[in-house]
mmCIF file with all atom_site columns, C-alpha atoms in Angstrom:
data_model
loop_
_atom_site.group_PDB
_atom_site.id
_atom_site.type_symbol
_atom_site.label_atom_id
_atom_site.label_alt_id
_atom_site.label_comp_id
_atom_site.label_asym_id
_atom_site.label_entity_id
_atom_site.label_seq_id
_atom_site.pdbx_PDB_ins_code
_atom_site.Cartn_x
_atom_site.Cartn_y
_atom_site.Cartn_z
_atom_site.occupancy
_atom_site.B_iso_or_equiv
_atom_site.pdbx_formal_charge
_atom_site.auth_seq_id
_atom_site.auth_comp_id
_atom_site.auth_asym_id
_atom_site.auth_atom_id
_atom_site.pdbx_PDB_model_num
ATOM 1   C CA . ASN A 1 1   ? -9.097  21.622  -20.620 1.00 0.00 ? 1455 ASN A CA 1
ATOM 2   C CA . ASP A 1 2   ? -10.169 17.968  -20.688 1.00 0.00 ? 1456 ASP A CA 1
ATOM 3   C CA . SER A 1 3   ? -7.940  14.917  -20.864 1.00 0.00 ? 1457 SER A CA 1
ATOM 4   C CA . GLU A 1 4   ? -8.349  12.911  -24.044 1.00 0.00 ? 1458 GLU A CA 1
ATOM 5   C CA . ARG A 1 5   ? -8.362  9.118   -24.244 1.00 0.00 ? 1459 ARG A CA 1
ATOM 6   C CA . GLY A 1 6   ? -4.801  7.848   -23.866 1.00 0.00 ? 1460 GLY A CA 1
ATOM 7   C CA . GLY A 1 7   ? -3.662  11.134  -22.335 1.00 0.00 ? 1461 GLY A CA 1
ATOM 8   C CA . LEU A 1 8   ? -1.221  11.090  -19.433 1.00 0.00 ? 1462 LEU A CA 1
ATOM 9   C CA . LEU A 1 9   ? -2.867  12.272  -16.220 1.00 0.00 ? 1463 LEU A CA 1
ATOM 10  C CA . VAL A 1 10  ? -0.079  11.544  -13.721 1.00 0.00 ? 1464 VAL A CA 1
ATOM 11  C CA . ARG A 1 11  ? 3.497   10.249  -13.869 1.00 0.00 ? 1465 ARG A CA 1
ATOM 12  C CA . GLU A 1 12  ? 4.901   9.485   -10.457 1.00 0.00 ? 1466 GLU A CA 1
ATOM 13  C CA . LYS A 1 13  ? 7.295   7.408   -8.397  1.00 0.00 ? 1467 LYS A CA 1
ATOM 14  C CA . TYR A 1 14  ? 5.897   5.338   -5.557  1.00 0.00 ? 1468 TYR A CA 1
ATOM 15  C CA . MET A 1 15  ? 5.888   6.938   -2.146  1.00 0.00 ? 1469 MET A CA 1
ATOM 16  C CA . THR A 1 16  ? 6.267   3.690   -0.200  1.00 0.00 ? 1470 THR A CA 1
ATOM 17  C CA . PHE A 1 17  ? 7.048   0.195   -1.455  1.00 0.00 ? 1471 PHE A CA 1
ATOM 18  C CA . VAL A 1 18  ? 6.999   -2.727  0.985   1.00 0.00 ? 1472 VAL A CA 1
ATOM 19  C CA . SER A 1 19  ? 7.721   -6.403  0.452   1.00 0.00 ? 1473 SER A CA 1
ATOM 20  C CA . VAL A 1 20  ? 6.360   -8.692  3.180   1.00 0.00 ? 1474 VAL A CA 1
ATOM 21  C CA . HIS A 1 21  ? 5.772   -12.357 3.874   1.00 0.00 ? 1475 HIS A CA 1
ATOM 22  C CA . PRO A 1 22  ? 2.219   -13.401 3.018   1.00 0.00 ? 1476 PRO A CA 1
ATOM 23  C CA . PHE A 1 23  ? -0.102  -14.525 5.825   1.00 0.00 ? 1477 PHE A CA 1
ATOM 24  C CA . GLU A 1 24  ? -3.497  -16.215 5.619   1.00 0.00 ? 1478 GLU A CA 1
ATOM 25  C CA . CYS A 1 25  ? -4.554  -14.449 8.826   1.00 0.00 ? 1479 CYS A CA 1
ATOM 26  C CA . ARG A 1 26  ? -5.213  -10.767 8.206   1.00 0.00 ? 1480 ARG A CA 1
ATOM 27  C CA . GLY A 1 27  ? -4.161  -9.888  11.766  1.00 0.00 ? 1481 GLY A CA 1
ATOM 28  C CA . HIS A 1 28  ? -0.701  -11.334 11.108  1.00 0.00 ? 1482 HIS A CA 1
ATOM 29  C CA . ALA A 1 29  ? -0.570  -9.490  7.771   1.00 0.00 ? 1483 ALA A CA 1
ATOM 30  C CA . HIS A 1 30  ? -1.269  -6.158  9.545   1.00 0.00 ? 1484 HIS A CA 1
ATOM 31  C CA . LEU A 1 31  ? 1.490   -6.881  12.067  1.00 0.00 ? 1485 LEU A CA 1
ATOM 32  C CA . GLU A 1 32  ? 3.944   -7.786  9.318   1.00 0.00 ? 1486 GLU A CA 1
ATOM 33  C CA . LEU A 1 33  ? 3.134   -4.533  7.503   1.00 0.00 ? 1487 LEU A CA 1
ATOM 34  C CA . TYR A 1 34  ? 3.667   -2.539  10.699  1.00 0.00 ? 1488 TYR A CA 1
ATOM 35  C CA . ARG A 1 35  ? 6.932   -4.328  11.337  1.00 0.00 ? 1489 ARG A CA 1
ATOM 36  C CA . VAL A 1 36  ? 8.355   -3.614  7.884   1.00 0.00 ? 1490 VAL A CA 1
ATOM 37  C CA . VAL A 1 37  ? 7.236   0.037   7.723   1.00 0.00 ? 1491 VAL A CA 1
ATOM 38  C CA . THR A 1 38  ? 8.570   0.879   11.186  1.00 0.00 ? 1492 THR A CA 1
ATOM 39  C CA . ALA A 1 39  ? 11.817  -1.114  10.713  1.00 0.00 ? 1493 ALA A CA 1
ATOM 40  C CA . GLY A 1 40  ? 13.027  1.519   8.299   1.00 0.00 ? 1494 GLY A CA 1
ATOM 41  C CA . SER A 1 41  ? 15.564  0.406   5.759   1.00 0.00 ? 1495 SER A CA 1
ATOM 42  C CA . GLN A 1 42  ? 16.676  -2.646  7.727   1.00 0.00 ? 1496 GLN A CA 1
ATOM 43  C CA . ARG A 1 43  ? 16.608  -6.069  6.193   1.00 0.00 ? 1497 ARG A CA 1
ATOM 44  C CA . GLU A 1 44  ? 14.724  -8.870  7.875   1.00 0.00 ? 1498 GLU A CA 1
ATOM 45  C CA . ASP A 1 45  ? 17.982  -10.221 9.321   1.00 0.00 ? 1499 ASP A CA 1
ATOM 46  C CA . GLY A 1 46  ? 18.465  -6.896  11.165  1.00 0.00 ? 1500 GLY A CA 1
ATOM 47  C CA . HIS A 1 47  ? 21.359  -5.583  9.055   1.00 0.00 ? 1501 HIS A CA 1
ATOM 48  C CA . GLU A 1 48  ? 21.104  -2.020  7.798   1.00 0.00 ? 1502 GLU A CA 1
ATOM 49  C CA . GLU A 1 49  ? 20.255  -1.833  4.101   1.00 0.00 ? 1503 GLU A CA 1
ATOM 50  C CA . GLN A 1 50  ? 22.580  0.303   2.010   1.00 0.00 ? 1504 GLN A CA 1
ATOM 51  C CA . ASP A 1 51  ? 20.970  2.750   -0.437  1.00 0.00 ? 1505 ASP A CA 1
ATOM 52  C CA . GLY A 1 52  ? 20.384  0.950   -3.709  1.00 0.00 ? 1506 GLY A CA 1
ATOM 53  C CA . ALA A 1 53  ? 21.782  -2.324  -2.358  1.00 0.00 ? 1507 ALA A CA 1
ATOM 54  C CA . SER A 1 54  ? 18.568  -4.239  -3.064  1.00 0.00 ? 1508 SER A CA 1
ATOM 55  C CA . SER A 1 55  ? 15.985  -3.447  -5.689  1.00 0.00 ? 1509 SER A CA 1
ATOM 56  C CA . GLU A 1 56  ? 12.383  -2.937  -4.674  1.00 0.00 ? 1510 GLU A CA 1
ATOM 57  C CA . GLY A 1 57  ? 10.663  -6.183  -3.787  1.00 0.00 ? 1511 GLY A CA 1
ATOM 58  C CA . SER A 1 58  ? 13.784  -8.332  -4.072  1.00 0.00 ? 1512 SER A CA 1
ATOM 59  C CA . VAL A 1 59  ? 14.018  -8.809  -0.291  1.00 0.00 ? 1513 VAL A CA 1
ATOM 60  C CA . TRP A 1 60  ? 11.789  -8.258  2.747   1.00 0.00 ? 1514 TRP A CA 1
ATOM 61  C CA . GLY A 1 61  ? 11.793  -4.566  3.550   1.00 0.00 ? 1515 GLY A CA 1
ATOM 62  C CA . ARG A 1 62  ? 10.598  -1.041  2.866   1.00 0.00 ? 1516 ARG A CA 1
ATOM 63  C CA . TRP A 1 63  ? 11.714  1.433   0.238   1.00 0.00 ? 1517 TRP A CA 1
ATOM 64  C CA . GLY A 1 64  ? 10.654  5.061   0.314   1.00 0.00 ? 1518 GLY A CA 1
ATOM 65  C CA . ALA A 1 65  ? 8.582   6.871   2.932   1.00 0.00 ? 1519 ALA A CA 1
ATOM 66  C CA . GLY A 1 66  ? 8.124   5.648   6.486   1.00 0.00 ? 1520 GLY A CA 1
ATOM 67  C CA . LEU A 1 67  ? 5.355   6.215   9.014   1.00 0.00 ? 1521 LEU A CA 1
ATOM 68  C CA . ASP A 1 68  ? 5.969   9.941   9.601   1.00 0.00 ? 1522 ASP A CA 1
ATOM 69  C CA . GLU A 1 69  ? 5.946   10.762  5.883   1.00 0.00 ? 1523 GLU A CA 1
ATOM 70  C CA . ILE A 1 70  ? 2.847   8.619   5.313   1.00 0.00 ? 1524 ILE A CA 1
ATOM 71  C CA . ARG A 1 71  ? 1.007   10.462  8.104   1.00 0.00 ? 1525 ARG A CA 1
ATOM 72  C CA . LYS A 1 72  ? 1.767   13.819  6.444   1.00 0.00 ? 1526 LYS A CA 1
ATOM 73  C CA . MET A 1 73  ? -0.053  12.733  3.249   1.00 0.00 ? 1527 MET A CA 1
ATOM 74  C CA . ASP A 1 74  ? -3.507  12.606  4.881   1.00 0.00 ? 1528 ASP A CA 1
ATOM 75  C CA . PHE A 1 75  ? -4.563  9.434   3.034   1.00 0.00 ? 1529 PHE A CA 1
ATOM 76  C CA . ASP A 1 76  ? -8.066  7.991   3.264   1.00 0.00 ? 1530 ASP A CA 1
ATOM 77  C CA . ILE A 1 77  ? -8.250  5.642   6.259   1.00 0.00 ? 1531 ILE A CA 1
ATOM 78  C CA . GLY A 1 78  ? -11.829 4.467   5.853   1.00 0.00 ? 1532 GLY A CA 1
ATOM 79  C CA . ASP A 1 79  ? -14.732 4.779   8.241   1.00 0.00 ? 1533 ASP A CA 1
ATOM 80  C CA . ASP A 1 80  ? -15.273 3.605   11.832  1.00 0.00 ? 1534 ASP A CA 1
ATOM 81  C CA . ASP A 1 81  ? -16.580 0.211   10.666  1.00 0.00 ? 1535 ASP A CA 1
ATOM 82  C CA . PHE A 1 82  ? -13.368 -0.358  8.706   1.00 0.00 ? 1536 PHE A CA 1
ATOM 83  C CA . ALA A 1 83  ? -11.311 0.625   11.773  1.00 0.00 ? 1537 ALA A CA 1
ATOM 84  C CA . SER A 1 84  ? -13.298 -1.761  13.984  1.00 0.00 ? 1538 SER A CA 1
ATOM 85  C CA . GLU A 1 85  ? -12.774 -4.628  11.525  1.00 0.00 ? 1539 GLU A CA 1
ATOM 86  C CA . ILE A 1 86  ? -9.010  -4.047  11.475  1.00 0.00 ? 1540 ILE A CA 1
ATOM 87  C CA . GLU A 1 87  ? -8.864  -3.764  15.264  1.00 0.00 ? 1541 GLU A CA 1
ATOM 88  C CA . ARG A 1 88  ? -10.683 -7.113  15.613  1.00 0.00 ? 1542 ARG A CA 1
ATOM 89  C CA . GLU A 1 89  ? -8.261  -8.753  13.167  1.00 0.00 ? 1543 GLU A CA 1
ATOM 90  C CA . ILE A 1 90  ? -5.235  -7.438  15.051  1.00 0.00 ? 1544 ILE A CA 1
ATOM 91  C CA . ARG A 1 91  ? -6.625  -8.292  18.499  1.00 0.00 ? 1545 ARG A CA 1
ATOM 92  C CA . SER A 1 92  ? -7.204  -11.889 17.403  1.00 0.00 ? 1546 SER A CA 1
ATOM 93  C CA . VAL A 1 93  ? -3.422  -12.189 17.034  1.00 0.00 ? 1547 VAL A CA 1
ATOM 94  C CA . LEU A 1 94  ? -2.217  -9.960  19.863  1.00 0.00 ? 1548 LEU A CA 1
ATOM 95  C CA . ASP A 1 95  ? -4.487  -11.630 22.430  1.00 0.00 ? 1549 ASP A CA 1
ATOM 96  C CA . LYS A 1 96  ? -2.467  -14.808 21.844  1.00 0.00 ? 1550 LYS A CA 1
ATOM 97  C CA . ASP A 1 97  ? 0.962   -13.155 21.967  1.00 0.00 ? 1551 ASP A CA 1
ATOM 98  C CA . VAL A 1 98  ? 1.472   -10.603 24.755  1.00 0.00 ? 1552 VAL A CA 1
ATOM 99  C CA . ASP A 1 99  ? 5.162   -10.122 23.891  1.00 0.00 ? 1553 ASP A CA 1
ATOM 100 C CA . LEU A 1 100 ? 4.234   -9.126  20.358  1.00 0.00 ? 1554 LEU A CA 1
ATOM 101 C CA . PHE A 1 101 ? 1.757   -6.580  21.749  1.00 0.00 ? 1555 PHE A CA 1
ATOM 102 C CA . ARG A 1 102 ? 4.542   -4.922  23.784  1.00 0.00 ? 1556 ARG A CA 1
ATOM 103 C CA . GLU A 1 103 ? 6.564   -4.374  20.591  1.00 0.00 ? 1557 GLU A CA 1
ATOM 104 C CA . CYS A 1 104 ? 3.769   -2.450  18.841  1.00 0.00 ? 1558 CYS A CA 1
ATOM 105 C CA . CYS A 1 105 ? 2.317   1.017   19.116  1.00 0.00 ? 1559 CYS A CA 1
ATOM 106 C CA . TRP A 1 106 ? -1.425  0.265   18.840  1.00 0.00 ? 1560 TRP A CA 1
ATOM 107 C CA . GLU A 1 107 ? -2.317  3.599   17.228  1.00 0.00 ? 1561 GLU A CA 1
ATOM 108 C CA . ASP A 1 108 ? 0.415   3.287   14.570  1.00 0.00 ? 1562 ASP A CA 1
ATOM 109 C CA . LEU A 1 109 ? -0.406  -0.362  13.904  1.00 0.00 ? 1563 LEU A CA 1
ATOM 110 C CA . VAL A 1 110 ? -4.100  0.337   13.265  1.00 0.00 ? 1564 VAL A CA 1
ATOM 111 C CA . TYR A 1 111 ? -3.333  3.505   11.296  1.00 0.00 ? 1565 TYR A CA 1
ATOM 112 C CA . LEU A 1 112 ? -0.930  1.735   8.903   1.00 0.00 ? 1566 LEU A CA 1
ATOM 113 C CA . ALA A 1 113 ? -3.364  -1.151  8.369   1.00 0.00 ? 1567 ALA A CA 1
ATOM 114 C CA . ARG A 1 114 ? -6.084  1.386   7.511   1.00 0.00 ? 1568 ARG A CA 1
ATOM 115 C CA . VAL A 1 115 ? -3.869  3.407   5.143   1.00 0.00 ? 1569 VAL A CA 1
ATOM 116 C CA . PHE A 1 116 ? -2.584  0.363   3.272   1.00 0.00 ? 1570 PHE A CA 1
ATOM 117 C CA . GLY A 1 117 ? -6.037  -1.235  3.288   1.00 0.00 ? 1571 GLY A CA 1
ATOM 118 C CA . LYS A 1 118 ? -7.533  1.766   1.499   1.00 0.00 ? 1572 LYS A CA 1
ATOM 119 C CA . ASN A 1 119 ? -4.656  3.122   -0.601  1.00 0.00 ? 1573 ASN A CA 1
ATOM 120 C CA . SER A 1 120 ? -2.127  0.477   -1.606  1.00 0.00 ? 1574 SER A CA 1
ATOM 121 C CA . PHE A 1 121 ? -1.793  -1.606  -4.722  1.00 0.00 ? 1575 PHE A CA 1
ATOM 122 C CA . SER A 1 122 ? -0.806  -5.199  -4.047  1.00 0.00 ? 1576 SER A CA 1
ATOM 123 C CA . PHE A 1 123 ? 0.969   -7.662  -6.311  1.00 0.00 ? 1577 PHE A CA 1
ATOM 124 C CA . ASP A 1 124 ? 2.952   -10.869 -6.011  1.00 0.00 ? 1578 ASP A CA 1
ATOM 125 C CA . GLY A 1 125 ? 6.629   -10.437 -5.229  1.00 0.00 ? 1579 GLY A CA 1
ATOM 126 C CA . GLU A 1 126 ? 9.702   -12.617 -5.438  1.00 0.00 ? 1580 GLU A CA 1
ATOM 127 C CA . ASP A 1 127 ? 9.995   -15.778 -3.332  1.00 0.00 ? 1581 ASP A CA 1
ATOM 128 C CA . GLY A 1 128 ? 6.273   -15.722 -2.520  1.00 0.00 ? 1582 GLY A CA 1
ATOM 129 C CA . ARG A 1 129 ? 6.326   -12.323 -0.804  1.00 0.00 ? 1583 ARG A CA 1
ATOM 130 C CA . ARG A 1 130 ? 3.511   -9.820  -1.227  1.00 0.00 ? 1584 ARG A CA 1
ATOM 131 C CA . ASN A 1 131 ? 4.390   -6.327  -2.422  1.00 0.00 ? 1585 ASN A CA 1
ATOM 132 C CA . GLU A 1 132 ? 2.354   -3.260  -1.459  1.00 0.00 ? 1586 GLU A CA 1
ATOM 133 C CA . VAL A 1 133 ? 2.830   0.139   -3.090  1.00 0.00 ? 1587 VAL A CA 1
ATOM 134 C CA . ILE A 1 134 ? 1.403   3.548   -2.198  1.00 0.00 ? 1588 ILE A CA 1
ATOM 135 C CA . PHE A 1 135 ? 1.567   6.497   -4.602  1.00 0.00 ? 1589 PHE A CA 1
ATOM 136 C CA . PRO A 1 136 ? 1.095   10.134  -3.520  1.00 0.00 ? 1590 PRO A CA 1
ATOM 137 C CA . THR A 1 137 ? -1.558  10.865  -6.182  1.00 0.00 ? 1591 THR A CA 1
ATOM 138 C CA . ILE A 1 138 ? -2.498  7.638   -7.977  1.00 0.00 ? 1592 ILE A CA 1
ATOM 139 C CA . SER A 1 139 ? -3.518  6.010   -4.674  1.00 0.00 ? 1593 SER A CA 1
ATOM 140 C CA . ARG A 1 140 ? -6.220  8.661   -4.278  1.00 0.00 ? 1594 ARG A CA 1
ATOM 141 C CA . ALA A 1 141 ? -8.155  7.559   -7.374  1.00 0.00 ? 1595 ALA A CA 1
ATOM 142 C CA . SER A 1 142 ? -11.552 6.003   -6.684  1.00 0.00 ? 1596 SER A CA 1
ATOM 143 C CA . HIS A 1 143 ? -12.557 2.480   -7.740  1.00 0.00 ? 1597 HIS A CA 1
ATOM 144 C CA . SER A 1 144 ? -15.021 1.777   -10.540 1.00 0.00 ? 1598 SER A CA 1
ATOM 145 C CA . CYS A 1 145 ? -15.758 -1.264  -12.690 1.00 0.00 ? 1599 CYS A CA 1
ATOM 146 C CA . ALA A 1 146 ? -16.341 1.279   -15.480 1.00 0.00 ? 1600 ALA A CA 1
ATOM 147 C CA . PRO A 1 147 ? -13.241 3.467   -14.934 1.00 0.00 ? 1601 PRO A CA 1
ATOM 148 C CA . ASN A 1 148 ? -12.128 6.535   -16.858 1.00 0.00 ? 1602 ASN A CA 1
ATOM 149 C CA . ALA A 1 149 ? -8.400  5.910   -16.208 1.00 0.00 ? 1603 ALA A CA 1
ATOM 150 C CA . THR A 1 150 ? -5.929  3.058   -15.715 1.00 0.00 ? 1604 THR A CA 1
ATOM 151 C CA . ILE A 1 151 ? -2.458  2.538   -14.273 1.00 0.00 ? 1605 ILE A CA 1
ATOM 152 C CA . ARG A 1 152 ? 0.430   1.621   -16.570 1.00 0.00 ? 1606 ARG A CA 1
ATOM 153 C CA . GLU A 1 153 ? 4.094   0.897   -15.956 1.00 0.00 ? 1607 GLU A CA 1
ATOM 154 C CA . GLY A 1 154 ? 6.364   3.880   -16.396 1.00 0.00 ? 1608 GLY A CA 1
ATOM 155 C CA . SER A 1 155 ? 9.847   4.033   -17.828 1.00 0.00 ? 1609 SER A CA 1
ATOM 156 C CA . GLY A 1 156 ? 11.463  2.543   -14.718 1.00 0.00 ? 1610 GLY A CA 1
ATOM 157 C CA . ARG A 1 157 ? 10.621  -0.007  -12.066 1.00 0.00 ? 1611 ARG A CA 1
ATOM 158 C CA . ASP A 1 158 ? 9.767   2.739   -9.586  1.00 0.00 ? 1612 ASP A CA 1
ATOM 159 C CA . GLU A 1 159 ? 7.520   4.814   -11.880 1.00 0.00 ? 1613 GLU A CA 1
ATOM 160 C CA . SER A 1 160 ? 3.851   4.402   -12.771 1.00 0.00 ? 1614 SER A CA 1
ATOM 161 C CA . LEU A 1 161 ? 1.517   6.312   -15.067 1.00 0.00 ? 1615 LEU A CA 1
ATOM 162 C CA . LEU A 1 162 ? -2.147  7.184   -14.683 1.00 0.00 ? 1616 LEU A CA 1
ATOM 163 C CA . VAL A 1 163 ? -3.605  7.279   -18.201 1.00 0.00 ? 1617 VAL A CA 1
ATOM 164 C CA . ALA A 1 164 ? -7.076  8.356   -19.375 1.00 0.00 ? 1618 ALA A CA 1
ATOM 165 C CA . LEU A 1 165 ? -9.223  5.579   -20.881 1.00 0.00 ? 1619 LEU A CA 1
ATOM 166 C CA . LYS A 1 166 ? -11.699 8.127   -22.197 1.00 0.00 ? 1620 LYS A CA 1
ATOM 167 C CA . SER A 1 167 ? -12.155 11.869  -22.254 1.00 0.00 ? 1621 SER A CA 1
ATOM 168 C CA . ILE A 1 168 ? -12.231 13.298  -18.706 1.00 0.00 ? 1622 ILE A CA 1
ATOM 169 C CA . LEU A 1 169 ? -13.685 16.730  -18.056 1.00 0.00 ? 1623 LEU A CA 1
ATOM 170 C CA . PRO A 1 170 ? -12.127 19.157  -15.555 1.00 0.00 ? 1624 PRO A CA 1
ATOM 171 C CA . GLY A 1 171 ? -13.416 18.413  -12.051 1.00 0.00 ? 1625 GLY A CA 1
ATOM 172 C CA . GLU A 1 172 ? -14.606 14.930  -13.005 1.00 0.00 ? 1626 GLU A CA 1
ATOM 173 C CA . PRO A 1 173 ? -13.418 12.291  -10.481 1.00 0.00 ? 1627 PRO A CA 1
ATOM 174 C CA . ILE A 1 174 ? -10.617 10.005  -11.625 1.00 0.00 ? 1628 ILE A CA 1
ATOM 175 C CA . LYS A 1 175 ? -11.806 6.396   -11.343 1.00 0.00 ? 1629 LYS A CA 1
ATOM 176 C CA . ILE A 1 176 ? -9.683  3.289   -11.828 1.00 0.00 ? 1630 ILE A CA 1
ATOM 177 C CA . CYS A 1 177 ? -10.490 -0.397  -11.610 1.00 0.00 ? 1631 CYS A CA 1
ATOM 178 C CA . TYR A 1 178 ? -8.652  -2.081  -8.739  1.00 0.00 ? 1632 TYR A CA 1
ATOM 179 C CA . LEU A 1 179 ? -8.924  -5.384  -10.615 1.00 0.00 ? 1633 LEU A CA 1
ATOM 180 C CA . PRO A 1 180 ? -6.802  -6.426  -13.625 1.00 0.00 ? 1634 PRO A CA 1
ATOM 181 C CA . ASP A 1 181 ? -7.680  -4.757  -16.949 1.00 0.00 ? 1635 ASP A CA 1
ATOM 182 C CA . GLU A 1 182 ? -9.475  -7.862  -18.263 1.00 0.00 ? 1636 GLU A CA 1
ATOM 183 C CA . TYR A 1 183 ? -12.312 -7.049  -15.840 1.00 0.00 ? 1637 TYR A CA 1
ATOM 184 C CA . LEU A 1 184 ? -12.922 -3.562  -17.268 1.00 0.00 ? 1638 LEU A CA 1
ATOM 185 C CA . LEU A 1 185 ? -16.441 -2.792  -18.479 1.00 0.00 ? 1639 LEU A CA 1
ATOM 186 C CA . CYS A 1 186 ? -15.417 -0.092  -20.941 1.00 0.00 ? 1640 CYS A CA 1
#
């Protein structure tokens, strides 16, 4: 059975949604991501967040799965060159701040930077923050400038849809464009 143009391929809620302060330096951005994912449902001011107290992206924090749940999903983490690049970016920051290094688990820090670097969708958040979202299935779609599917908003803030742009045969890879729709070549 193939999927026709406009057909729904996947409807799913995000797995992890994080809202972080933006940084020009990628090393600082990786550290901020690590900090928010491992902080659990705490707000930036250290107070425990109550379930449903803040909507996704409205404050610094994480909604959904944490590090242990993310590890269980076996997401793409890129190749050794990608890992080396991330490690260099992080070291450029940690070499200057030994106290910060003591707060981090190196393996977890690099792992999260690799997972989010390869699997998350990023968009501007409130108050200048950057939002990153990982989906269990949608995040596994490959990139193409001539995609066969696209992501659309679902019925709620926490739901997204993967929709066919053209007929997709069984076994054919699902390819999306990581850029806005105006860049599509189809």
